[in-house]
JSON list of C-alpha atoms in Angstrom, two decimals:
[
{"chain": "O", "resi": 293, "resn": "TYR", "atom": "CA", "xyz": [99.04, 84.53, 116.56]},
{"chain": "O", "resi": 294, "resn": "LEU", "atom": "CA", "xyz": [95.94, 82.30, 117.09]},
{"chain": "O", "resi": 295, "resn": "LEU", "atom": "CA", "xyz": [96.46, 79.97, 114.20]},
{"chain": "O", "resi": 296, "resn": "ARG", "atom": "CA", "xyz": [99.32, 77.39, 114.23]},
{"chain": "O", "resi": 297, "resn": "PRO", "atom": "CA", "xyz": [100.74, 76.58, 110.80]},
{"chain": "O", "resi": 298, "resn": "PRO", "atom": "CA", "xyz": [99.74, 73.04, 109.89]},
{"chain": "O", "resi": 299, "resn": "SER", "atom": "CA", "xyz": [103.21, 72.13, 108.38]},
{"chain": "O", "resi": 300, "resn": "GLU", "atom": "CA", "xyz": [106.83, 73.42, 108.19]},
{"chain": "O", "resi": 301, "resn": "ALA", "atom": "CA", "xyz": [106.30, 74.40, 104.67]},
{"chain": "O", "resi": 302, "resn": "ALA", "atom": "CA", "xyz": [103.19, 76.54, 105.68]},
{"chain": "O", "resi": 303, "resn": "GLU", "atom": "CA", "xyz": [105.34, 78.16, 108.58]},
{"chain": "O", "resi": 304, "resn": "LEU", "atom": "CA", "xyz": [108.12, 78.98, 106.23]},
{"chain": "O", "resi": 305, "resn": "ALA", "atom": "CA", "xyz": [105.78, 80.33, 103.61]},
{"chain": "O", "resi": 306, "resn": "ALA", "atom": "CA", "xyz": [103.99, 82.57, 106.13]},
{"chain": "O", "resi": 307, "resn": "ALA", "atom": "CA", "xyz": [107.34, 83.83, 107.42]},
{"chain": "O", "resi": 308, "resn": "GLY", "atom": "CA", "xyz": [108.52, 84.55, 103.86]},
{"chain": "O", "resi": 309, "resn": "LEU", "atom": "CA", "xyz": [105.21, 86.40, 103.16]},
{"chain": "O", "resi": 310, "resn": "LEU", "atom": "CA", "xyz": [105.63, 88.66, 106.21]},
{"chain": "O", "resi": 311, "resn": "LEU", "atom": "CA", "xyz": [109.44, 89.34, 105.40]},
{"chain": "O", "resi": 312, "resn": "ALA", "atom": "CA", "xyz": [108.50, 90.30, 101.76]},
{"chain": "O", "resi": 313, "resn": "ALA", "atom": "CA", "xyz": [105.62, 92.59, 102.87]},
{"chain": "O", "resi": 314, "resn": "PHE", "atom": "CA", "xyz": [107.68, 94.34, 105.54]},
{"chain": "O", "resi": 315, "resn": "SER", "atom": "CA", "xyz": [110.62, 94.77, 103.17]},
{"chain": "O", "resi": 316, "resn": "ALA", "atom": "CA", "xyz": [108.45, 96.15, 100.51]},
{"chain": "O", "resi": 317, "resn": "SER", "atom": "CA", "xyz": [106.98, 98.65, 103.05]},
{"chain": "O", "resi": 318, "resn": "VAL", "atom": "CA", "xyz": [110.36, 99.92, 104.10]},
{"chain": "O", "resi": 319, "resn": "CYS", "atom": "CA", "xyz": [111.91, 99.84, 100.61]},
{"chain": "O", "resi": 320, "resn": "SER", "atom": "CA", "xyz": [108.81, 101.71, 99.20]},
{"chain": "O", "resi": 321, "resn": "LEU", "atom": "CA", "xyz": [109.29, 104.57, 101.74]},
{"chain": "O", "resi": 322, "resn": "LEU", "atom": "CA", "xyz": [113.06, 104.65, 101.02]},
{"chain": "O", "resi": 323, "resn": "ALA", "atom": "CA", "xyz": [112.42, 104.76, 97.25]},
{"chain": "O", "resi": 324, "resn": "ILE", "atom": "CA", "xyz": [109.94, 107.70, 97.78]},
{"chain": "O", "resi": 325, "resn": "THR", "atom": "CA", "xyz": [112.49, 109.49, 99.97]},
{"chain": "O", "resi": 326, "resn": "VAL", "atom": "CA", "xyz": [115.13, 109.16, 97.23]},
{"chain": "O", "resi": 327, "resn": "ASP", "atom": "CA", "xyz": [112.57, 110.35, 94.60]},
{"chain": "O", "resi": 328, "resn": "ARG", "atom": "CA", "xyz": [111.78, 113.39, 96.72]},
{"chain": "O", "resi": 329, "resn": "TYR", "atom": "CA", "xyz": [115.48, 114.19, 97.05]},
{"chain": "O", "resi": 330, "resn": "LEU", "atom": "CA", "xyz": [116.10, 113.89, 93.34]},
{"chain": "O", "resi": 331, "resn": "SER", "atom": "CA", "xyz": [113.00, 115.93, 92.50]},
{"chain": "O", "resi": 332, "resn": "LEU", "atom": "CA", "xyz": [114.65, 118.94, 94.36]},
{"chain": "O", "resi": 333, "resn": "TYR", "atom": "CA", "xyz": [118.29, 118.17, 93.60]},
{"chain": "O", "resi": 334, "resn": "ASN", "atom": "CA", "xyz": [117.63, 117.81, 89.90]},
{"chain": "O", "resi": 335, "resn": "ALA", "atom": "CA", "xyz": [114.58, 120.00, 89.69]},
{"chain": "O", "resi": 336, "resn": "LEU", "atom": "CA", "xyz": [115.28, 121.03, 85.94]},
{"chain": "O", "resi": 337, "resn": "THR", "atom": "CA", "xyz": [115.81, 117.53, 84.56]},
{"chain": "O", "resi": 338, "resn": "TYR", "atom": "CA", "xyz": [113.70, 115.53, 86.89]},
{"chain": "O", "resi": 339, "resn": "HIS", "atom": "CA", "xyz": [110.54, 115.16, 84.75]},
{"chain": "O", "resi": 340, "resn": "SER", "atom": "CA", "xyz": [112.48, 114.23, 81.64]},
{"chain": "O", "resi": 341, "resn": "GLU", "atom": "CA", "xyz": [114.65, 111.70, 83.38]},
{"chain": "O", "resi": 342, "resn": "ARG", "atom": "CA", "xyz": [111.99, 109.99, 85.54]},
{"chain": "O", "resi": 343, "resn": "THR", "atom": "CA", "xyz": [109.78, 108.59, 82.83]},
{"chain": "O", "resi": 344, "resn": "LEU", "atom": "CA", "xyz": [106.92, 106.20, 83.49]},
{"chain": "O", "resi": 345, "resn": "GLY", "atom": "CA", "xyz": [108.96, 103.30, 82.12]},
{"chain": "O", "resi": 346, "resn": "PHE", "atom": "CA", "xyz": [111.88, 104.02, 84.41]},
{"chain": "O", "resi": 347, "resn": "THR", "atom": "CA", "xyz": [109.50, 104.34, 87.32]},
{"chain": "O", "resi": 348, "resn": "CYS", "atom": "CA", "xyz": [107.79, 100.97, 86.52]},
{"chain": "O", "resi": 349, "resn": "ALA", "atom": "CA", "xyz": [111.15, 99.27, 86.18]},
{"chain": "O", "resi": 350, "resn": "MET", "atom": "CA", "xyz": [112.33, 100.63, 89.55]},
{"chain": "O", "resi": 351, "resn": "VAL", "atom": "CA", "xyz": [109.15, 99.44, 91.27]},
{"chain": "O", "resi": 352, "resn": "LEU", "atom": "CA", "xyz": [109.43, 96.02, 89.69]},
{"chain": "O", "resi": 353, "resn": "LEU", "atom": "CA", "xyz": [113.09, 95.78, 90.69]},
{"chain": "O", "resi": 354, "resn": "MET", "atom": "CA", "xyz": [112.30, 96.71, 94.19]},
{"chain": "O", "resi": 355, "resn": "TRP", "atom": "CA", "xyz": [109.44, 94.08, 94.43]},
{"chain": "O", "resi": 356, "resn": "LEU", "atom": "CA", "xyz": [111.74, 91.43, 93.04]},
{"chain": "O", "resi": 357, "resn": "LEU", "atom": "CA", "xyz": [114.39, 92.32, 95.70]},
{"chain": "O", "resi": 358, "resn": "CYS", "atom": "CA", "xyz": [111.68, 92.04, 98.47]},
{"chain": "O", "resi": 359, "resn": "LEU", "atom": "CA", "xyz": [110.49, 88.77, 97.11]},
{"chain": "O", "resi": 360, "resn": "GLY", "atom": "CA", "xyz": [114.06, 87.58, 97.26]},
{"chain": "O", "resi": 361, "resn": "VAL", "atom": "CA", "xyz": [114.19, 88.55, 100.94]},
{"chain": "O", "resi": 362, "resn": "GLY", "atom": "CA", "xyz": [110.91, 86.61, 101.53]},
{"chain": "O", "resi": 363, "resn": "LEU", "atom": "CA", "xyz": [112.58, 83.48, 100.09]},
{"chain": "O", "resi": 364, "resn": "LEU", "atom": "CA", "xyz": [115.32, 83.54, 102.79]},
{"chain": "O", "resi": 365, "resn": "PRO", "atom": "CA", "xyz": [113.34, 81.45, 105.30]},
{"chain": "O", "resi": 366, "resn": "LEU", "atom": "CA", "xyz": [112.93, 78.67, 102.58]},
{"chain": "O", "resi": 367, "resn": "LEU", "atom": "CA", "xyz": [116.62, 78.95, 101.62]},
{"chain": "O", "resi": 368, "resn": "GLY", "atom": "CA", "xyz": [117.89, 78.13, 105.12]},
{"chain": "O", "resi": 369, "resn": "TRP", "atom": "CA", "xyz": [117.28, 81.21, 107.26]},
{"chain": "O", "resi": 370, "resn": "ASN", "atom": "CA", "xyz": [115.11, 79.12, 109.68]},
{"chain": "O", "resi": 371, "resn": "CYS", "atom": "CA", "xyz": [115.54, 77.46, 113.04]},
{"chain": "O", "resi": 372, "resn": "LEU", "atom": "CA", "xyz": [113.08, 74.42, 112.47]},
{"chain": "O", "resi": 373, "resn": "ARG", "atom": "CA", "xyz": [116.07, 72.04, 113.14]},
{"chain": "O", "resi": 374, "resn": "ASP", "atom": "CA", "xyz": [117.38, 73.88, 116.15]},
{"chain": "O", "resi": 375, "resn": "GLN", "atom": "CA", "xyz": [114.55, 75.49, 118.28]},
{"chain": "O", "resi": 376, "resn": "SER", "atom": "CA", "xyz": [117.12, 77.02, 120.60]},
{"chain": "O", "resi": 377, "resn": "ALA", "atom": "CA", "xyz": [118.33, 79.31, 117.81]},
{"chain": "O", "resi": 378, "resn": "CYS", "atom": "CA", "xyz": [114.96, 80.81, 117.14]},
{"chain": "O", "resi": 379, "resn": "SER", "atom": "CA", "xyz": [114.25, 84.47, 117.30]},
{"chain": "O", "resi": 380, "resn": "ILE", "atom": "CA", "xyz": [111.06, 86.38, 118.04]},
{"chain": "O", "resi": 381, "resn": "LEU", "atom": "CA", "xyz": [110.50, 86.17, 114.33]},
{"chain": "O", "resi": 382, "resn": "ARG", "atom": "CA", "xyz": [110.16, 82.50, 114.33]},
{"chain": "O", "resi": 383, "resn": "PRO", "atom": "CA", "xyz": [111.21, 80.52, 112.19]},
{"chain": "O", "resi": 384, "resn": "VAL", "atom": "CA", "xyz": [114.02, 83.04, 111.47]},
{"chain": "O", "resi": 385, "resn": "THR", "atom": "CA", "xyz": [117.15, 82.52, 113.62]},
{"chain": "O", "resi": 386, "resn": "LYS", "atom": "CA", "xyz": [118.48, 85.02, 116.10]},
{"chain": "O", "resi": 387, "resn": "ASP", "atom": "CA", "xyz": [121.53, 85.88, 114.08]},
{"chain": "O", "resi": 388, "resn": "ASN", "atom": "CA", "xyz": [119.44, 86.35, 110.87]},
{"chain": "O", "resi": 389, "resn": "ALA", "atom": "CA", "xyz": [116.81, 88.45, 112.71]},
{"chain": "O", "resi": 390, "resn": "ALA", "atom": "CA", "xyz": [119.65, 90.53, 114.05]},
{"chain": "O", "resi": 391, "resn": "VAL", "atom": "CA", "xyz": [121.01, 91.06, 110.46]},
{"chain": "O", "resi": 392, "resn": "LEU", "atom": "CA", "xyz": [117.53, 92.22, 109.38]},
{"chain": "O", "resi": 393, "resn": "ALA", "atom": "CA", "xyz": [117.12, 94.55, 112.30]},
{"chain": "O", "resi": 394, "resn": "VAL", "atom": "CA", "xyz": [120.62, 96.20, 111.78]},
{"chain": "O", "resi": 395, "resn": "THR", "atom": "CA", "xyz": [119.80, 96.55, 108.03]},
{"chain": "O", "resi": 396, "resn": "PHE", "atom": "CA", "xyz": [116.61, 98.33, 108.85]},
{"chain": "O", "resi": 397, "resn": "LEU", "atom": "CA", "xyz": [118.31, 100.73, 111.28]},
{"chain": "O", "resi": 398, "resn": "LEU", "atom": "CA", "xyz": [120.91, 101.52, 108.50]},
{"chain": "O", "resi": 399, "resn": "LEU", "atom": "CA", "xyz": [118.15, 102.17, 105.97]},
{"chain": "O", "resi": 400, "resn": "PHE", "atom": "CA", "xyz": [116.58, 104.39, 108.60]},
{"chain": "O", "resi": 401, "resn": "ALA", "atom": "CA", "xyz": [119.72, 106.29, 109.08]},
{"chain": "O", "resi": 402, "resn": "LEU", "atom": "CA", "xyz": [120.01, 106.81, 105.28]},
{"chain": "O", "resi": 403, "resn": "MET", "atom": "CA", "xyz": [116.49, 108.09, 105.10]},
{"chain": "O", "resi": 404, "resn": "MET", "atom": "CA", "xyz": [117.21, 110.63, 107.85]},
{"chain": "O", "resi": 405, "resn": "GLN", "atom": "CA", "xyz": [120.36, 111.75, 105.95]},
{"chain": "O", "resi": 406, "resn": "LEU", "atom": "CA", "xyz": [118.38, 112.24, 102.81]},
{"chain": "O", "resi": 407, "resn": "TYR", "atom": "CA", "xyz": [115.61, 114.17, 104.71]},
{"chain": "O", "resi": 408, "resn": "LEU", "atom": "CA", "xyz": [118.31, 116.48, 106.06]},
{"chain": "O", "resi": 409, "resn": "GLN", "atom": "CA", "xyz": [119.58, 117.11, 102.59]},
{"chain": "O", "resi": 410, "resn": "ILE", "atom": "CA", "xyz": [115.99, 117.89, 101.40]},
{"chain": "O", "resi": 411, "resn": "CYS", "atom": "CA", "xyz": [115.52, 120.38, 104.20]},
{"chain": "O", "resi": 412, "resn": "LYS", "atom": "CA", "xyz": [118.78, 122.15, 103.22]},
{"chain": "O", "resi": 413, "resn": "ILE", "atom": "CA", "xyz": [117.76, 122.33, 99.62]},
{"chain": "O", "resi": 414, "resn": "ALA", "atom": "CA", "xyz": [114.35, 123.70, 100.52]},
{"chain": "O", "resi": 415, "resn": "PHE", "atom": "CA", "xyz": [115.84, 126.39, 102.74]},
{"chain": "O", "resi": 416, "resn": "ARG", "atom": "CA", "xyz": [118.37, 127.29, 100.09]},
{"chain": "O", "resi": 417, "resn": "HIS", "atom": "CA", "xyz": [115.60, 127.68, 97.47]},
{"chain": "O", "resi": 418, "resn": "ALA", "atom": "CA", "xyz": [113.50, 129.80, 99.88]},
{"chain": "O", "resi": 419, "resn": "GLN", "atom": "CA", "xyz": [116.51, 132.08, 100.48]},
{"chain": "O", "resi": 420, "resn": "GLN", "atom": "CA", "xyz": [117.32, 132.42, 96.85]},
{"chain": "O", "resi": 421, "resn": "ILE", "atom": "CA", "xyz": [113.76, 133.51, 96.07]},
{"chain": "O", "resi": 422, "resn": "ALA", "atom": "CA", "xyz": [113.73, 135.88, 98.90]},
{"chain": "O", "resi": 423, "resn": "VAL", "atom": "CA", "xyz": [117.03, 137.57, 97.63]},
{"chain": "O", "resi": 424, "resn": "GLN", "atom": "CA", "xyz": [115.69, 137.77, 94.10]},
{"chain": "O", "resi": 425, "resn": "HIS", "atom": "CA", "xyz": [112.57, 139.54, 95.20]},
{"chain": "O", "resi": 426, "resn": "GLN", "atom": "CA", "xyz": [114.49, 141.61, 97.82]},
{"chain": "O", "resi": 427, "resn": "PHE", "atom": "CA", "xyz": [112.04, 140.85, 100.58]},
{"chain": "O", "resi": 428, "resn": "ILE", "atom": "CA", "xyz": [110.91, 137.78, 102.66]},
{"chain": "O", "resi": 429, "resn": "ALA", "atom": "CA", "xyz": [108.79, 135.63, 100.47]},
{"chain": "O", "resi": 430, "resn": "THR", "atom": "CA", "xyz": [105.96, 134.87, 102.84]},
{"chain": "O", "resi": 431, "resn": "ALA", "atom": "CA", "xyz": [104.28, 132.47, 100.44]},
{"chain": "O", "resi": 432, "resn": "GLN", "atom": "CA", "xyz": [107.38, 130.62, 99.84]},
{"chain": "O", "resi": 433, "resn": "ALA", "atom": "CA", "xyz": [108.26, 130.52, 103.53]},
{"chain": "O", "resi": 434, "resn": "THR", "atom": "CA", "xyz": [105.00, 129.04, 104.25]},
{"chain": "O", "resi": 435, "resn": "SER", "atom": "CA", "xyz": [105.42, 126.52, 101.49]},
{"chain": "O", "resi": 436, "resn": "THR", "atom": "CA", "xyz": [108.79, 125.53, 102.91]},
{"chain": "O", "resi": 437, "resn": "ARG", "atom": "CA", "xyz": [107.43, 125.16, 106.39]},
{"chain": "O", "resi": 438, "resn": "LYS", "atom": "CA", "xyz": [104.58, 122.98, 105.17]},
{"chain": "O", "resi": 439, "resn": "GLY", "atom": "CA", "xyz": [106.96, 120.70, 103.31]},
{"chain": "O", "resi": 440, "resn": "LEU", "atom": "CA", "xyz": [109.29, 120.32, 106.32]},
{"chain": "O", "resi": 441, "resn": "SER", "atom": "CA", "xyz": [106.33, 119.51, 108.51]},
{"chain": "O", "resi": 442, "resn": "THR", "atom": "CA", "xyz": [105.21, 116.91, 106.10]},
{"chain": "O", "resi": 443, "resn": "LEU", "atom": "CA", "xyz": [108.66, 115.37, 106.01]},
{"chain": "O", "resi": 444, "resn": "SER", "atom": "CA", "xyz": [108.86, 115.46, 109.84]},
{"chain": "O", "resi": 445, "resn": "LEU", "atom": "CA", "xyz": [105.45, 113.87, 110.14]},
{"chain": "O", "resi": 446, "resn": "ILE", "atom": "CA", "xyz": [106.34, 111.04, 107.84]},
{"chain": "O", "resi": 447, "resn": "LEU", "atom": "CA", "xyz": [109.64, 110.36, 109.30]},
{"chain": "O", "resi": 448, "resn": "GLY", "atom": "CA", "xyz": [108.34, 110.59, 112.92]},
{"chain": "O", "resi": 449, "resn": "THR", "atom": "CA", "xyz": [105.49, 108.14, 112.22]},
{"chain": "O", "resi": 450, "resn": "PHE", "atom": "CA", "xyz": [107.97, 105.77, 110.47]},
{"chain": "O", "resi": 451, "resn": "ALA", "atom": "CA", "xyz": [110.31, 105.86, 113.50]},
{"chain": "O", "resi": 452, "resn": "LEU", "atom": "CA", "xyz": [107.47, 105.43, 116.07]},
{"chain": "O", "resi": 453, "resn": "CYS", "atom": "CA", "xyz": [106.03, 102.43, 114.11]},
{"chain": "O", "resi": 454, "resn": "TRP", "atom": "CA", "xyz": [109.21, 100.63, 113.20]},
{"chain": "O", "resi": 455, "resn": "ILE", "atom": "CA", "xyz": [112.15, 101.31, 115.68]},
{"chain": "O", "resi": 456, "resn": "PRO", "atom": "CA", "xyz": [110.56, 99.65, 118.80]},
{"chain": "O", "resi": 457, "resn": "PHE", "atom": "CA", "xyz": [109.96, 96.44, 116.69]},
{"chain": "O", "resi": 458, "resn": "ALA", "atom": "CA", "xyz": [113.56, 96.55, 115.32]},
{"chain": "O", "resi": 459, "resn": "ILE", "atom": "CA", "xyz": [115.05, 97.00, 118.83]},
{"chain": "O", "resi": 460, "resn": "TYR", "atom": "CA", "xyz": [112.93, 94.28, 120.28]},
{"chain": "O", "resi": 461, "resn": "SER", "atom": "CA", "xyz": [114.16, 92.01, 117.53]},
{"chain": "O", "resi": 462, "resn": "LEU", "atom": "CA", "xyz": [117.74, 92.59, 118.65]},
{"chain": "O", "resi": 463, "resn": "VAL", "atom": "CA", "xyz": [117.37, 92.15, 122.46]},
{"chain": "O", "resi": 464, "resn": "ALA", "atom": "CA", "xyz": [114.64, 89.43, 122.81]},
{"chain": "O", "resi": 465, "resn": "ASP", "atom": "CA", "xyz": [114.62, 85.85, 122.00]},
{"chain": "O", "resi": 466, "resn": "SER", "atom": "CA", "xyz": [112.10, 82.97, 121.45]},
{"chain": "O", "resi": 467, "resn": "SER", "atom": "CA", "xyz": [111.55, 82.54, 125.25]},
{"chain": "O", "resi": 468, "resn": "TYR", "atom": "CA", "xyz": [109.63, 85.94, 125.32]},
{"chain": "O", "resi": 469, "resn": "PRO", "atom": "CA", "xyz": [105.80, 85.78, 124.99]},
{"chain": "O", "resi": 470, "resn": "ALA", "atom": "CA", "xyz": [104.75, 85.84, 121.30]},
{"chain": "O", "resi": 471, "resn": "VAL", "atom": "CA", "xyz": [102.09, 88.38, 122.07]},
{"chain": "O", "resi": 472, "resn": "TYR", "atom": "CA", "xyz": [104.86, 90.97, 122.65]},
{"chain": "O", "resi": 473, "resn": "THR", "atom": "CA", "xyz": [106.14, 90.25, 119.10]},
{"chain": "O", "resi": 474, "resn": "TYR", "atom": "CA", "xyz": [102.69, 90.75, 117.56]},
{"chain": "O", "resi": 475, "resn": "SER", "atom": "CA", "xyz": [101.81, 93.78, 119.55]},
{"chain": "O", "resi": 476, "resn": "LEU", "atom": "CA", "xyz": [105.02, 95.59, 118.31]},
{"chain": "O", "resi": 477, "resn": "ALA", "atom": "CA", "xyz": [104.68, 94.21, 114.75]},
{"chain": "O", "resi": 478, "resn": "LEU", "atom": "CA", "xyz": [101.13, 95.64, 114.45]},
{"chain": "O", "resi": 479, "resn": "PRO", "atom": "CA", "xyz": [102.24, 99.30, 114.46]},
{"chain": "O", "resi": 480, "resn": "ALA", "atom": "CA", "xyz": [104.83, 98.48, 111.91]},
{"chain": "O", "resi": 481, "resn": "THR", "atom": "CA", "xyz": [102.16, 97.01, 109.71]},
{"chain": "O", "resi": 482, "resn": "CYS", "atom": "CA", "xyz": [99.80, 100.03, 110.33]},
{"chain": "O", "resi": 483, "resn": "ASN", "atom": "CA", "xyz": [102.60, 102.24, 109.08]},
{"chain": "O", "resi": 484, "resn": "SER", "atom": "CA", "xyz": [101.79, 101.23, 105.54]},
{"chain": "O", "resi": 485, "resn": "LEU", "atom": "CA", "xyz": [98.27, 102.29, 106.09]},
{"chain": "O", "resi": 486, "resn": "ILE", "atom": "CA", "xyz": [99.12, 105.64, 107.68]},
{"chain": "O", "resi": 487, "resn": "ASN", "atom": "CA", "xyz": [101.54, 106.84, 105.06]},
{"chain": "O", "resi": 488, "resn": "PRO", "atom": "CA", "xyz": [99.09, 106.95, 102.17]},
{"chain": "O", "resi": 489, "resn": "ILE", "atom": "CA", "xyz": [96.69, 108.95, 104.32]},
{"chain": "O", "resi": 490, "resn": "ILE", "atom": "CA", "xyz": [99.46, 111.51, 105.11]},
{"chain": "O", "resi": 491, "resn": "TYR", "atom": "CA", "xyz": [100.45, 111.73, 101.56]},
{"chain": "O", "resi": 492, "resn": "ALA", "atom": "CA", "xyz": [96.81, 112.15, 100.27]},
{"chain": "O", "resi": 493, "resn": "PHE", "atom": "CA", "xyz": [96.20, 115.08, 102.73]},
{"chain": "O", "resi": 494, "resn": "ARG", "atom": "CA", "xyz": [99.69, 116.79, 102.17]},
{"chain": "O", "resi": 495, "resn": "ASN", "atom": "CA", "xyz": [100.78, 116.30, 98.62]},
{"chain": "O", "resi": 496, "resn": "PRO", "atom": "CA", "xyz": [98.88, 118.13, 95.85]},
{"chain": "O", "resi": 497, "resn": "ASP", "atom": "CA", "xyz": [100.27, 115.72, 93.15]},
{"chain": "O", "resi": 498, "resn": "ILE", "atom": "CA", "xyz": [98.72, 112.74, 94.99]},
{"chain": "O", "resi": 499, "resn": "GLN", "atom": "CA", "xyz": [95.53, 114.70, 95.55]},
{"chain": "O", "resi": 500, "resn": "LYS", "atom": "CA", "xyz": [95.30, 115.31, 91.75]},
{"chain": "O", "resi": 501, "resn": "SER", "atom": "CA", "xyz": [95.86, 111.66, 91.05]},
{"chain": "O", "resi": 502, "resn": "LEU", "atom": "CA", "xyz": [93.27, 110.58, 93.51]},
{"chain": "O", "resi": 503, "resn": "TRP", "atom": "CA", "xyz": [90.72, 112.94, 91.93]},
{"chain": "O", "resi": 504, "resn": "LEU", "atom": "CA", "xyz": [91.49, 111.71, 88.52]},
{"chain": "O", "resi": 505, "resn": "ALA", "atom": "CA", "xyz": [91.21, 108.09, 89.66]},
{"chain": "O", "resi": 506, "resn": "CYS", "atom": "CA", "xyz": [87.93, 108.47, 91.60]},
{"chain": "O", "resi": 507, "resn": "CYS", "atom": "CA", "xyz": [86.08, 111.22, 89.65]},
{"chain": "O", "resi": 508, "resn": "GLY", "atom": "CA", "xyz": [87.89, 111.42, 86.31]},
{"chain": "O", "resi": 509, "resn": "CYS", "atom": "CA", "xyz": [88.47, 115.21, 86.80]},
{"chain": "O", "resi": 510, "resn": "ILE", "atom": "CA", "xyz": [90.58, 117.75, 88.74]},
{"chain": "O", "resi": 511, "resn": "PRO", "atom": "CA", "xyz": [88.93, 120.49, 90.71]},
{"chain": "O", "resi": 512, "resn": "SER", "atom": "CA", "xyz": [89.51, 124.09, 89.63]},
{"chain": "O", "resi": 513, "resn": "THR", "atom": "CA", "xyz": [91.10, 124.69, 93.08]},
{"chain": "O", "resi": 514, "resn": "PHE", "atom": "CA", "xyz": [94.25, 122.95, 91.83]},
{"chain": "O", "resi": 515, "resn": "SER", "atom": "CA", "xyz": [95.95, 125.55, 89.70]},
{"chain": "O", "resi": 516, "resn": "SER", "atom": "CA", "xyz": [98.82, 124.88, 87.49]},
{"chain": "O", "resi": 517, "resn": "ARG", "atom": "CA", "xyz": [102.07, 125.89, 89.37]},
{"chain": "O", "resi": 518, "resn": "PRO", "atom": "CA", "xyz": [105.75, 124.84, 89.45]},
{"chain": "O", "resi": 519, "resn": "ARG", "atom": "CA", "xyz": [106.81, 122.25, 91.95]},
{"chain": "O", "resi": 520, "resn": "THR", "atom": "CA", "xyz": [107.78, 123.50, 95.34]},
{"chain": "O", "resi": 521, "resn": "SER", "atom": "CA", "xyz": [109.24, 122.14, 98.46]},
{"chain": "O", "resi": 522, "resn": "SER", "atom": "CA", "xyz": [105.79, 121.56, 100.08]},
{"chain": "O", "resi": 523, "resn": "ASP", "atom": "CA", "xyz": [104.99, 119.18, 97.28]},
{"chain": "O", "resi": 524, "resn": "VAL", "atom": "CA", "xyz": [107.54, 116.73, 98.71]}
]
């Protein structure tokens, strides 16, 4: 906000970097949502199908796609030749900014649909366990509630951080003060900082990975147990 790009090339490169970073943030959360859904929908074959090589390939493909989005300003998605066509996401044009905002809203709708499916599967698992044991499985019910609260927390945080910025991109134009754009873009940026904290405190698998990465060991409090709805 304070520094003006010294040249058109620098302005386009900065815009491309921001687009790539924002796209990677949204696509990463979408990929995690899809992975959660598959881990419950195909619980028996999940670990054999989602190998390390497959995961690395998907992450690489996602980043290549996001880098492609970041190249759009250099490939013509800019208003450097027509300042009246600029959006709040200068130098992206108003039409192109609207396309990006609508695409984001569609991805958000897809994430909500996947989360609803995850909730249905988690409740169905809890009911099946309760029927098998012929009583209300208190531990499983608590696990399911924890899983659903985690999903609600992540989705709610994502919506609060991103939707105001997306809607503002649709209704505003370049005549609006730039400080409004940056004040709404800041929460969207912070969403990438908040999500890992939520995962670290709510997901036992990530907690184990953090213990291994930082200390080289896993505390005895982490017992070996099957994957449950609270882990996702």
